[in-house]
mmCIF file with all atom_site columns, C-alpha atoms in Angstrom:
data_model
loop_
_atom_site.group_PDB
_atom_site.id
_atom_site.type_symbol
_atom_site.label_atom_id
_atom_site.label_alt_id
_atom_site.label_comp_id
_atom_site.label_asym_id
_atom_site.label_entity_id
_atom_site.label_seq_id
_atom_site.pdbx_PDB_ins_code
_atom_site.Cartn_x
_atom_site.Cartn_y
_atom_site.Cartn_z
_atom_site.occupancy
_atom_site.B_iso_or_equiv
_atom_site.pdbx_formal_charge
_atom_site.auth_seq_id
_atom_site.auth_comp_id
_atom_site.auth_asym_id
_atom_site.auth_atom_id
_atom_site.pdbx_PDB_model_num
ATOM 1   C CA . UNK A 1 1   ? -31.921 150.023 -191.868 1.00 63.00 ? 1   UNK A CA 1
ATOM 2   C CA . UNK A 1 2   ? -33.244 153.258 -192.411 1.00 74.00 ? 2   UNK A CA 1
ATOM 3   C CA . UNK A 1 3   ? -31.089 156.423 -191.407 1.00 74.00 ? 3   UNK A CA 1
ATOM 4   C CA . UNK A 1 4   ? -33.738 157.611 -188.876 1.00 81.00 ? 4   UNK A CA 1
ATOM 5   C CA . UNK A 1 5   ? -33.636 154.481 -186.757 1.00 86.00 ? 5   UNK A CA 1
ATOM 6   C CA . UNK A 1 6   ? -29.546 154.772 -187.062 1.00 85.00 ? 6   UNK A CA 1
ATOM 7   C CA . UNK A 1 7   ? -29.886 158.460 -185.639 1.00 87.00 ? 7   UNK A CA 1
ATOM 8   C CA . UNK A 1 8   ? -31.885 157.457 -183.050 1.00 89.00 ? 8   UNK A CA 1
ATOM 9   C CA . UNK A 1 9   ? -29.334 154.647 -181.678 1.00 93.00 ? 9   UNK A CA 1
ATOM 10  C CA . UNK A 1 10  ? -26.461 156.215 -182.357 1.00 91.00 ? 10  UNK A CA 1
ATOM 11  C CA . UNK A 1 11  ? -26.870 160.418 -182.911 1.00 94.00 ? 11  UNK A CA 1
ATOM 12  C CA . UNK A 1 12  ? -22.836 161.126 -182.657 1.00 95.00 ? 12  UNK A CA 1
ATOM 13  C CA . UNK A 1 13  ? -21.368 157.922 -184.525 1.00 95.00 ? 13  UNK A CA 1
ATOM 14  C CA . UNK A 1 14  ? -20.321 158.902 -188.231 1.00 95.00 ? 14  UNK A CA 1
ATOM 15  C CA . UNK A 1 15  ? -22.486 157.989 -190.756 1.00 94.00 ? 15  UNK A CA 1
ATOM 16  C CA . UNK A 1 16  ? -19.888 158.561 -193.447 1.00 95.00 ? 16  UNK A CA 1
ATOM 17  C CA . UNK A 1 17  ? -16.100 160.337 -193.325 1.00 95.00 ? 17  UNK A CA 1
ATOM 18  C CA . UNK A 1 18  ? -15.170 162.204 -196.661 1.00 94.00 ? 18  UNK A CA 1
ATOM 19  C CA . UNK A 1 19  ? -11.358 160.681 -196.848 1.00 93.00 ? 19  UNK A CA 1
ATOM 20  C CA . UNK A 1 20  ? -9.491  163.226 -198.363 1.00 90.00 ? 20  UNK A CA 1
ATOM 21  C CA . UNK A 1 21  ? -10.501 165.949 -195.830 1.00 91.00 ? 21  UNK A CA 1
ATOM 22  C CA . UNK A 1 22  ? -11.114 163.918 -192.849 1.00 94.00 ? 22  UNK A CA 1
ATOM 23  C CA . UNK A 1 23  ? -14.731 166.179 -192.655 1.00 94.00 ? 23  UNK A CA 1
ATOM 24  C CA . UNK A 1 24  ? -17.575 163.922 -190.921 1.00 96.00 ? 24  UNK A CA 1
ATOM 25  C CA . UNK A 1 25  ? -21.406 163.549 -190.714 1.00 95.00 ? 25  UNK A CA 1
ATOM 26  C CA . UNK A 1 26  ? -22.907 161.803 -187.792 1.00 96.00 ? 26  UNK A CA 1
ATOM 27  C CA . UNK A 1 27  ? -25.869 159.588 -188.366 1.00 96.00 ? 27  UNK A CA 1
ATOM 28  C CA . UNK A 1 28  ? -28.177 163.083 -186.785 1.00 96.00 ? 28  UNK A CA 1
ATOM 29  C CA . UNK A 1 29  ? -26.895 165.169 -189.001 1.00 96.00 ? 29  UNK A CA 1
ATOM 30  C CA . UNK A 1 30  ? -27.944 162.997 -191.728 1.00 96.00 ? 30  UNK A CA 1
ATOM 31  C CA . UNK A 1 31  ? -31.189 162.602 -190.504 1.00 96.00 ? 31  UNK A CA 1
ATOM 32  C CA . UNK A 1 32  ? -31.986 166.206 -190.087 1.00 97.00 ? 32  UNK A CA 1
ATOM 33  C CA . UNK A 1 33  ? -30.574 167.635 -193.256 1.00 97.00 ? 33  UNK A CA 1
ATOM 34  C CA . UNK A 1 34  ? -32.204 165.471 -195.122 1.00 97.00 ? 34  UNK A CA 1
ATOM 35  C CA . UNK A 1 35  ? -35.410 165.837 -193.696 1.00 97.00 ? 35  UNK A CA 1
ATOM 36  C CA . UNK A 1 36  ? -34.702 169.400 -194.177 1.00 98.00 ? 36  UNK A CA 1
ATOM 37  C CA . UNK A 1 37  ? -34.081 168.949 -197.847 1.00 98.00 ? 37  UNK A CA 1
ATOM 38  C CA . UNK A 1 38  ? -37.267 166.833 -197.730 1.00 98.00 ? 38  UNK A CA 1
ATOM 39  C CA . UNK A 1 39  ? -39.293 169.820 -196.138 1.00 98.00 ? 39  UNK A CA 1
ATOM 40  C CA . UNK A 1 40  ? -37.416 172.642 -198.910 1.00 98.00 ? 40  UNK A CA 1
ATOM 41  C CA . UNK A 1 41  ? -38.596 170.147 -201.941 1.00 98.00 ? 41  UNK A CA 1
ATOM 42  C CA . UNK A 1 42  ? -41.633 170.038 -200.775 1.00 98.00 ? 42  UNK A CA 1
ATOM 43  C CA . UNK A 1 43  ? -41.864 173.639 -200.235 1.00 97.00 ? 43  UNK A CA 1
ATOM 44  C CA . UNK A 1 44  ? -41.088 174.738 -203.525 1.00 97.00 ? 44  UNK A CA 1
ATOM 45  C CA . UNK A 1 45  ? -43.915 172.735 -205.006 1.00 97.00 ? 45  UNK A CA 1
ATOM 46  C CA . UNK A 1 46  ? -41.901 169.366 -205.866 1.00 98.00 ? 46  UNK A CA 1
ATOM 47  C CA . UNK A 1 47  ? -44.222 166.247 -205.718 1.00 97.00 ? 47  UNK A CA 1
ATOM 48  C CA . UNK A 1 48  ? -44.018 162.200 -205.823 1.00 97.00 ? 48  UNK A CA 1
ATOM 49  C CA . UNK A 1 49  ? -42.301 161.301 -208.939 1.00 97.00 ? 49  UNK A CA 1
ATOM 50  C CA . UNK A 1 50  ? -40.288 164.564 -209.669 1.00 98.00 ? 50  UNK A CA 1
ATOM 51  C CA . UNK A 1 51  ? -37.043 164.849 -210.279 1.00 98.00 ? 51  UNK A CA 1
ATOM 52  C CA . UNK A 1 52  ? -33.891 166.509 -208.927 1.00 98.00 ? 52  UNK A CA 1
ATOM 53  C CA . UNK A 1 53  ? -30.538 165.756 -210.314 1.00 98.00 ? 53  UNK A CA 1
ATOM 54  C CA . UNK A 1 54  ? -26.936 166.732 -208.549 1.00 98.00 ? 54  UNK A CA 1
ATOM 55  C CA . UNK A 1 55  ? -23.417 167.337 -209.473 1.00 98.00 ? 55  UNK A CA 1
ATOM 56  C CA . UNK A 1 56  ? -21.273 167.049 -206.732 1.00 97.00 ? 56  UNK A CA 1
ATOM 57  C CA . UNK A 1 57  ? -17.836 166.385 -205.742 1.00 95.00 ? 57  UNK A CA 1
ATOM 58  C CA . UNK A 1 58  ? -17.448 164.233 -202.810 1.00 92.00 ? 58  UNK A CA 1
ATOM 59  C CA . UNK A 1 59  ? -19.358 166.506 -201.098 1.00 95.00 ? 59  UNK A CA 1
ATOM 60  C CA . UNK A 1 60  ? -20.461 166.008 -197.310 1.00 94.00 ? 60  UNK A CA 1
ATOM 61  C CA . UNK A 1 61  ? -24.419 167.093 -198.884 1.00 96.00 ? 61  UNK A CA 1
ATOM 62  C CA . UNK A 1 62  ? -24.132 164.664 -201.358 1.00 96.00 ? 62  UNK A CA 1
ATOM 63  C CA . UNK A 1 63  ? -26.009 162.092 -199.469 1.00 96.00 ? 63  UNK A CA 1
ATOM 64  C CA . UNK A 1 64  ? -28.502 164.409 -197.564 1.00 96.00 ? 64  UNK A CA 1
ATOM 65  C CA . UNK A 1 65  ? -29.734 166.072 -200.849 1.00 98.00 ? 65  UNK A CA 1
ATOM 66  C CA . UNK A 1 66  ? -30.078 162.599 -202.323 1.00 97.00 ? 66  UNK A CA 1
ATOM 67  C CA . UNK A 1 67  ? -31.930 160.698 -198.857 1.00 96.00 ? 67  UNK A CA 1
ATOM 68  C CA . UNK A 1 68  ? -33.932 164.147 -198.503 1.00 97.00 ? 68  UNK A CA 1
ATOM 69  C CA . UNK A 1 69  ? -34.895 163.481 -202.336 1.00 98.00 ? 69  UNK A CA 1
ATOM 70  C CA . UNK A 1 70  ? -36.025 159.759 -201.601 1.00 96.00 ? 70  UNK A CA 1
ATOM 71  C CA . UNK A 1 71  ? -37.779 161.152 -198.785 1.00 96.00 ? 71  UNK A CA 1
ATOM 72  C CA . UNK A 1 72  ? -39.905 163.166 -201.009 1.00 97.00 ? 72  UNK A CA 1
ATOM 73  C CA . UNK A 1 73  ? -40.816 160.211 -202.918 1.00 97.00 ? 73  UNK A CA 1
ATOM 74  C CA . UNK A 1 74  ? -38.569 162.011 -206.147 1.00 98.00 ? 74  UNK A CA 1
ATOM 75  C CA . UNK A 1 75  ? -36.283 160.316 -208.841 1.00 98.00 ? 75  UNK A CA 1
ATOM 76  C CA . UNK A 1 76  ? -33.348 162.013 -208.217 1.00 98.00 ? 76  UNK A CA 1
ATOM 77  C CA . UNK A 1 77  ? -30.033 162.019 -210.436 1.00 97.00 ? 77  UNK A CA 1
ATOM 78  C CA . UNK A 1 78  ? -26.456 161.871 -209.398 1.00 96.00 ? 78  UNK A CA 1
ATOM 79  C CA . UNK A 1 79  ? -24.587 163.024 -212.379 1.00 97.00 ? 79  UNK A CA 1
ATOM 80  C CA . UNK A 1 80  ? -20.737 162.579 -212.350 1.00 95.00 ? 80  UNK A CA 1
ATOM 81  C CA . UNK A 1 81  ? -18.530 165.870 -211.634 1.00 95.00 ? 81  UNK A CA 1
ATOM 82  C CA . UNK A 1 82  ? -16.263 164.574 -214.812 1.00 94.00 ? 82  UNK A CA 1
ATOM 83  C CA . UNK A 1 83  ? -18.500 165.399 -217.142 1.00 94.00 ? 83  UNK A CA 1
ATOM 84  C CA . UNK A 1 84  ? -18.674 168.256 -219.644 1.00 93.00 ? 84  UNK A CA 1
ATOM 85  C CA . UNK A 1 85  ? -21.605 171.050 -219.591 1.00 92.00 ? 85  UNK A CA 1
ATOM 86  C CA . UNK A 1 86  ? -23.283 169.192 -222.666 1.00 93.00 ? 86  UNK A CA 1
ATOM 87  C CA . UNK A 1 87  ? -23.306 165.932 -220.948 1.00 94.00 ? 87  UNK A CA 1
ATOM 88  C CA . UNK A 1 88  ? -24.572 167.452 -217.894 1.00 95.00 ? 88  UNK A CA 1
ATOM 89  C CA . UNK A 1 89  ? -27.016 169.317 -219.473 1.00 94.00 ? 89  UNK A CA 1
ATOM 90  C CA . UNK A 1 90  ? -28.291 166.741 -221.867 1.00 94.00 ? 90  UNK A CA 1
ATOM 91  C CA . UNK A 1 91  ? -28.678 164.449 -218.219 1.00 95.00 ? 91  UNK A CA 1
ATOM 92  C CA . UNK A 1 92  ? -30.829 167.421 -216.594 1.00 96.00 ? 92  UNK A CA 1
ATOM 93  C CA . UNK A 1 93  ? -32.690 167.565 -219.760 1.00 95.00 ? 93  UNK A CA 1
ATOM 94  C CA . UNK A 1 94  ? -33.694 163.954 -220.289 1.00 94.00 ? 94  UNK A CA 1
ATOM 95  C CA . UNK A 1 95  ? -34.358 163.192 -216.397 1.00 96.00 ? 95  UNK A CA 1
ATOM 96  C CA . UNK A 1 96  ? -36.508 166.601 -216.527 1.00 96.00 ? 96  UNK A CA 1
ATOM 97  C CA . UNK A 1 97  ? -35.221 167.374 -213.558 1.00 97.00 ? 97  UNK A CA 1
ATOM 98  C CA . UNK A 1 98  ? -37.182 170.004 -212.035 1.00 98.00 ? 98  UNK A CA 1
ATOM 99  C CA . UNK A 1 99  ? -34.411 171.384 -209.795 1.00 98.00 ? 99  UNK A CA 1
ATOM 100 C CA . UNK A 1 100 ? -30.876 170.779 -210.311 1.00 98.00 ? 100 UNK A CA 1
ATOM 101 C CA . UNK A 1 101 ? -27.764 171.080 -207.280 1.00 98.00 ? 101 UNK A CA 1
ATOM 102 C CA . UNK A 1 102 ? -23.994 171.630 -207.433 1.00 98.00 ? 102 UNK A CA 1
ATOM 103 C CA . UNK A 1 103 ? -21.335 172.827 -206.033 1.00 98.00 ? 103 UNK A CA 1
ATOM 104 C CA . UNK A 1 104 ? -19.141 176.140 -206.440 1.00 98.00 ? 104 UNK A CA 1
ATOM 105 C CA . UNK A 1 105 ? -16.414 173.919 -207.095 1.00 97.00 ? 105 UNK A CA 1
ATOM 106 C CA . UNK A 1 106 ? -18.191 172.847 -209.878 1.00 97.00 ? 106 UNK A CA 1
ATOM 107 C CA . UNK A 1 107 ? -18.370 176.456 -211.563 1.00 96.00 ? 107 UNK A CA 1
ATOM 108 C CA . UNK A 1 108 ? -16.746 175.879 -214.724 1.00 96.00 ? 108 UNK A CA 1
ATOM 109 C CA . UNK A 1 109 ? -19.555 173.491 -215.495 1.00 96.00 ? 109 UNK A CA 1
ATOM 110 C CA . UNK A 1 110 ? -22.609 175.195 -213.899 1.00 96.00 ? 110 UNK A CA 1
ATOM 111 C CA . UNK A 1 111 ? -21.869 178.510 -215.054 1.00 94.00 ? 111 UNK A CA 1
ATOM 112 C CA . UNK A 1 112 ? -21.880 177.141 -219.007 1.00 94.00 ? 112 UNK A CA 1
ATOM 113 C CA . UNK A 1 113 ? -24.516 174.973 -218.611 1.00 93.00 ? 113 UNK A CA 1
ATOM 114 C CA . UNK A 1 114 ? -28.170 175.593 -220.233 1.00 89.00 ? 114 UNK A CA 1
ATOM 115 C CA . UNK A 1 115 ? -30.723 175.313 -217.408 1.00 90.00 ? 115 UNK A CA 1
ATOM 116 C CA . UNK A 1 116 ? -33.536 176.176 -219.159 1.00 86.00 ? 116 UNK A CA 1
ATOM 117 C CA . UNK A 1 117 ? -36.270 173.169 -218.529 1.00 88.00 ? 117 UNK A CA 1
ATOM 118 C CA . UNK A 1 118 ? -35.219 173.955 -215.108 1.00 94.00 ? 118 UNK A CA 1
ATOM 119 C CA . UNK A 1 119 ? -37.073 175.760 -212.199 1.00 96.00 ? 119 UNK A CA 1
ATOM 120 C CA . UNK A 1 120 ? -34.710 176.014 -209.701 1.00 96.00 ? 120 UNK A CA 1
ATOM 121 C CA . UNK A 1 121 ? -30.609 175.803 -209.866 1.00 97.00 ? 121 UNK A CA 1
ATOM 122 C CA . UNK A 1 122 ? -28.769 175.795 -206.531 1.00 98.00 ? 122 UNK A CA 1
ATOM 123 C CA . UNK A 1 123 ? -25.612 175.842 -205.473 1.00 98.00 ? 123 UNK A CA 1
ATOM 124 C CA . UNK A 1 124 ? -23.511 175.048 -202.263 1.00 98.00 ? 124 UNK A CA 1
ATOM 125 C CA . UNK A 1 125 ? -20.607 176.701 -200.934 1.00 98.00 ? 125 UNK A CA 1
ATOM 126 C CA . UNK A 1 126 ? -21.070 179.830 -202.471 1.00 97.00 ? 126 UNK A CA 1
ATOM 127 C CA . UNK A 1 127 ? -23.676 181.172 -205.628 1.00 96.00 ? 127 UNK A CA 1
ATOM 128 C CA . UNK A 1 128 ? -22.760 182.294 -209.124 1.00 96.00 ? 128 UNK A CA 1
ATOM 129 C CA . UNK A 1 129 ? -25.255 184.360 -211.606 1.00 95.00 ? 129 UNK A CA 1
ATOM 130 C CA . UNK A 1 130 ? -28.492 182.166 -212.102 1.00 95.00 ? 130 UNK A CA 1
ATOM 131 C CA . UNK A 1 131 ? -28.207 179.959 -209.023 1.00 97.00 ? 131 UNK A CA 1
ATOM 132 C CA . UNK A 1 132 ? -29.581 180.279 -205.354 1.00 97.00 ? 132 UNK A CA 1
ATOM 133 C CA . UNK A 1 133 ? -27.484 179.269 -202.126 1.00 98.00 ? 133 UNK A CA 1
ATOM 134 C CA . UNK A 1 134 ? -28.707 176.276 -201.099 1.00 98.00 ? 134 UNK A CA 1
ATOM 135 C CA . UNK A 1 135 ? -27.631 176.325 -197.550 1.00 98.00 ? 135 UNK A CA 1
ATOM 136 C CA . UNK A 1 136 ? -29.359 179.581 -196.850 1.00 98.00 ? 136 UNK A CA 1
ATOM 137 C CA . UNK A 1 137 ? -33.314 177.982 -198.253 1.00 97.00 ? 137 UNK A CA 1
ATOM 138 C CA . UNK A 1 138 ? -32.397 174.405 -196.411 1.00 97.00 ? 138 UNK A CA 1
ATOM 139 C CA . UNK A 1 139 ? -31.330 176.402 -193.023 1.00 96.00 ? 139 UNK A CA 1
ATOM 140 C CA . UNK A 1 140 ? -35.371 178.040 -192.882 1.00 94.00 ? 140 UNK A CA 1
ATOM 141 C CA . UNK A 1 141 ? -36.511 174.228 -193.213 1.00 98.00 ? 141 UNK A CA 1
ATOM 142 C CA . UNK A 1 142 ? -37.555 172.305 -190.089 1.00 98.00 ? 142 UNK A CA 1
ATOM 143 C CA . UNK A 1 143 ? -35.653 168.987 -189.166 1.00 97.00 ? 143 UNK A CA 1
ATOM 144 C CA . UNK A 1 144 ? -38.845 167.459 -189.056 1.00 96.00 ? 144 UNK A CA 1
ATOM 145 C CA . UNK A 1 145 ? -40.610 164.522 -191.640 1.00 95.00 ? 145 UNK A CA 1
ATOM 146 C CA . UNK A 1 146 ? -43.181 165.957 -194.336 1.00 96.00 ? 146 UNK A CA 1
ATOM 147 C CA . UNK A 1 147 ? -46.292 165.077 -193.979 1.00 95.00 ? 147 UNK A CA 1
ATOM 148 C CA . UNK A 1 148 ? -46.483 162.380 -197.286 1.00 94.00 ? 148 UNK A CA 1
ATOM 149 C CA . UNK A 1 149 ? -43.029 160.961 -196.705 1.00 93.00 ? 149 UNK A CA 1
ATOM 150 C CA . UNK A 1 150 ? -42.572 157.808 -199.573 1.00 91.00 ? 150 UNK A CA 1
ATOM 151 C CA . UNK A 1 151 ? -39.636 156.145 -200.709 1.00 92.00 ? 151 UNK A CA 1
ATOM 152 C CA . UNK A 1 152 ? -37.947 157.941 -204.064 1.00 94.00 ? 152 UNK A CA 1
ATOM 153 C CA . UNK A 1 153 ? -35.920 156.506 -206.145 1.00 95.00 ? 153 UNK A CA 1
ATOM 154 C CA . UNK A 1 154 ? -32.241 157.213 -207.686 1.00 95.00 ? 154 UNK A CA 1
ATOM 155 C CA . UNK A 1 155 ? -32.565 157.142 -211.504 1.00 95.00 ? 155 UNK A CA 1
ATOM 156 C CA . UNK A 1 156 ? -28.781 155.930 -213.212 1.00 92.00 ? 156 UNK A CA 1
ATOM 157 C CA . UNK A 1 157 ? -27.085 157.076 -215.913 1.00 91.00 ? 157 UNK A CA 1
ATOM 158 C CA . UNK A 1 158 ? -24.332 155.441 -217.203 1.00 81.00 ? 158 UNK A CA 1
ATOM 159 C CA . UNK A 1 159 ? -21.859 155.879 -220.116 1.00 68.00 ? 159 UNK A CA 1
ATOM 160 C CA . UNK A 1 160 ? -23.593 153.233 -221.838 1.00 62.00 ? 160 UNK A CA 1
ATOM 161 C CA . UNK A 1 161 ? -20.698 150.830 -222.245 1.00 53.00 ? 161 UNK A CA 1
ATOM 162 C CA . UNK A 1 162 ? -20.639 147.360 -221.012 1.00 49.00 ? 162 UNK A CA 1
#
């Protein structure tokens, strides 16, 4: 069942809890934020079958950036927080992810990383030289589906053991 049709039965229930802090998203919240991320992708020129990747903690936007990416009909790339900036990068790189995401918590990485293939770098939770605030573009969005909304698609990478 699609998040939408969650939202609309039950607005205030949780759609997930982040454990270690107890911090919440309802199933509305969900909805709108990533419709919001939807509308910003689409904004800024990102089409079916482009790509966005993401380092995140467990982050409460971790699942709005990625539903607002399958939204927009984009592969999108959850890469894992663990990593080191060559691993990261070499991810961004191969995915050619147009616009990657993280978190200020995940400075160390970001700010050694080589974002060059990259048009846009964001961060949430605060900026650091060479990325945007992420909040502060979603917050002009409206909570509202885009026009050519398709289903995207996550793209995996693993560590290539079995």
């Amino acid at each position: 069942m699609h998040p939408g049709e969650l939202a609309a039965r039950n607005p205030e229930k949780p759609a997930y809890i982040i454990a270690e802090t107890g911090q919440a998203i309802t199933f509305k919240q969900l909805d709108d934020v990533s419709m919001q991320a939807s509308q910003l992708f689409r904004k800024l020129g990102l089409k079916r079958g482009d790509h966005v990747a993401f380092m995140l903690e467990n982050h409460l936007a971790l699942l709005q950036i990625a539903l607002g990416a399958q939204r927009a009909g984009l592969y999108f790339t959850a890469i894992s927080y663990r990593l080191q900036e060559e691993e990261v990068d070499y991810i961004v790189t191969n995915c050619q992810a147009r616009f990657f995401i993280t978190s200020r918590a995940q400075q160390a990485v970001a700010e050694k990383m080589n974002l060059q293939n990259c048009e846009k770098a964001f961060m949430l939770d605060g900026v650091i030289a060479g990325f945007e605030s992420f909040e502060a573009a979603l917050v002009e969005m409206p909570a509202e589906k885009i026009a050519d909304e398709s289903t995207g698609i996550s793209m995996l990478y693993s560590s290539g053991t079995t």
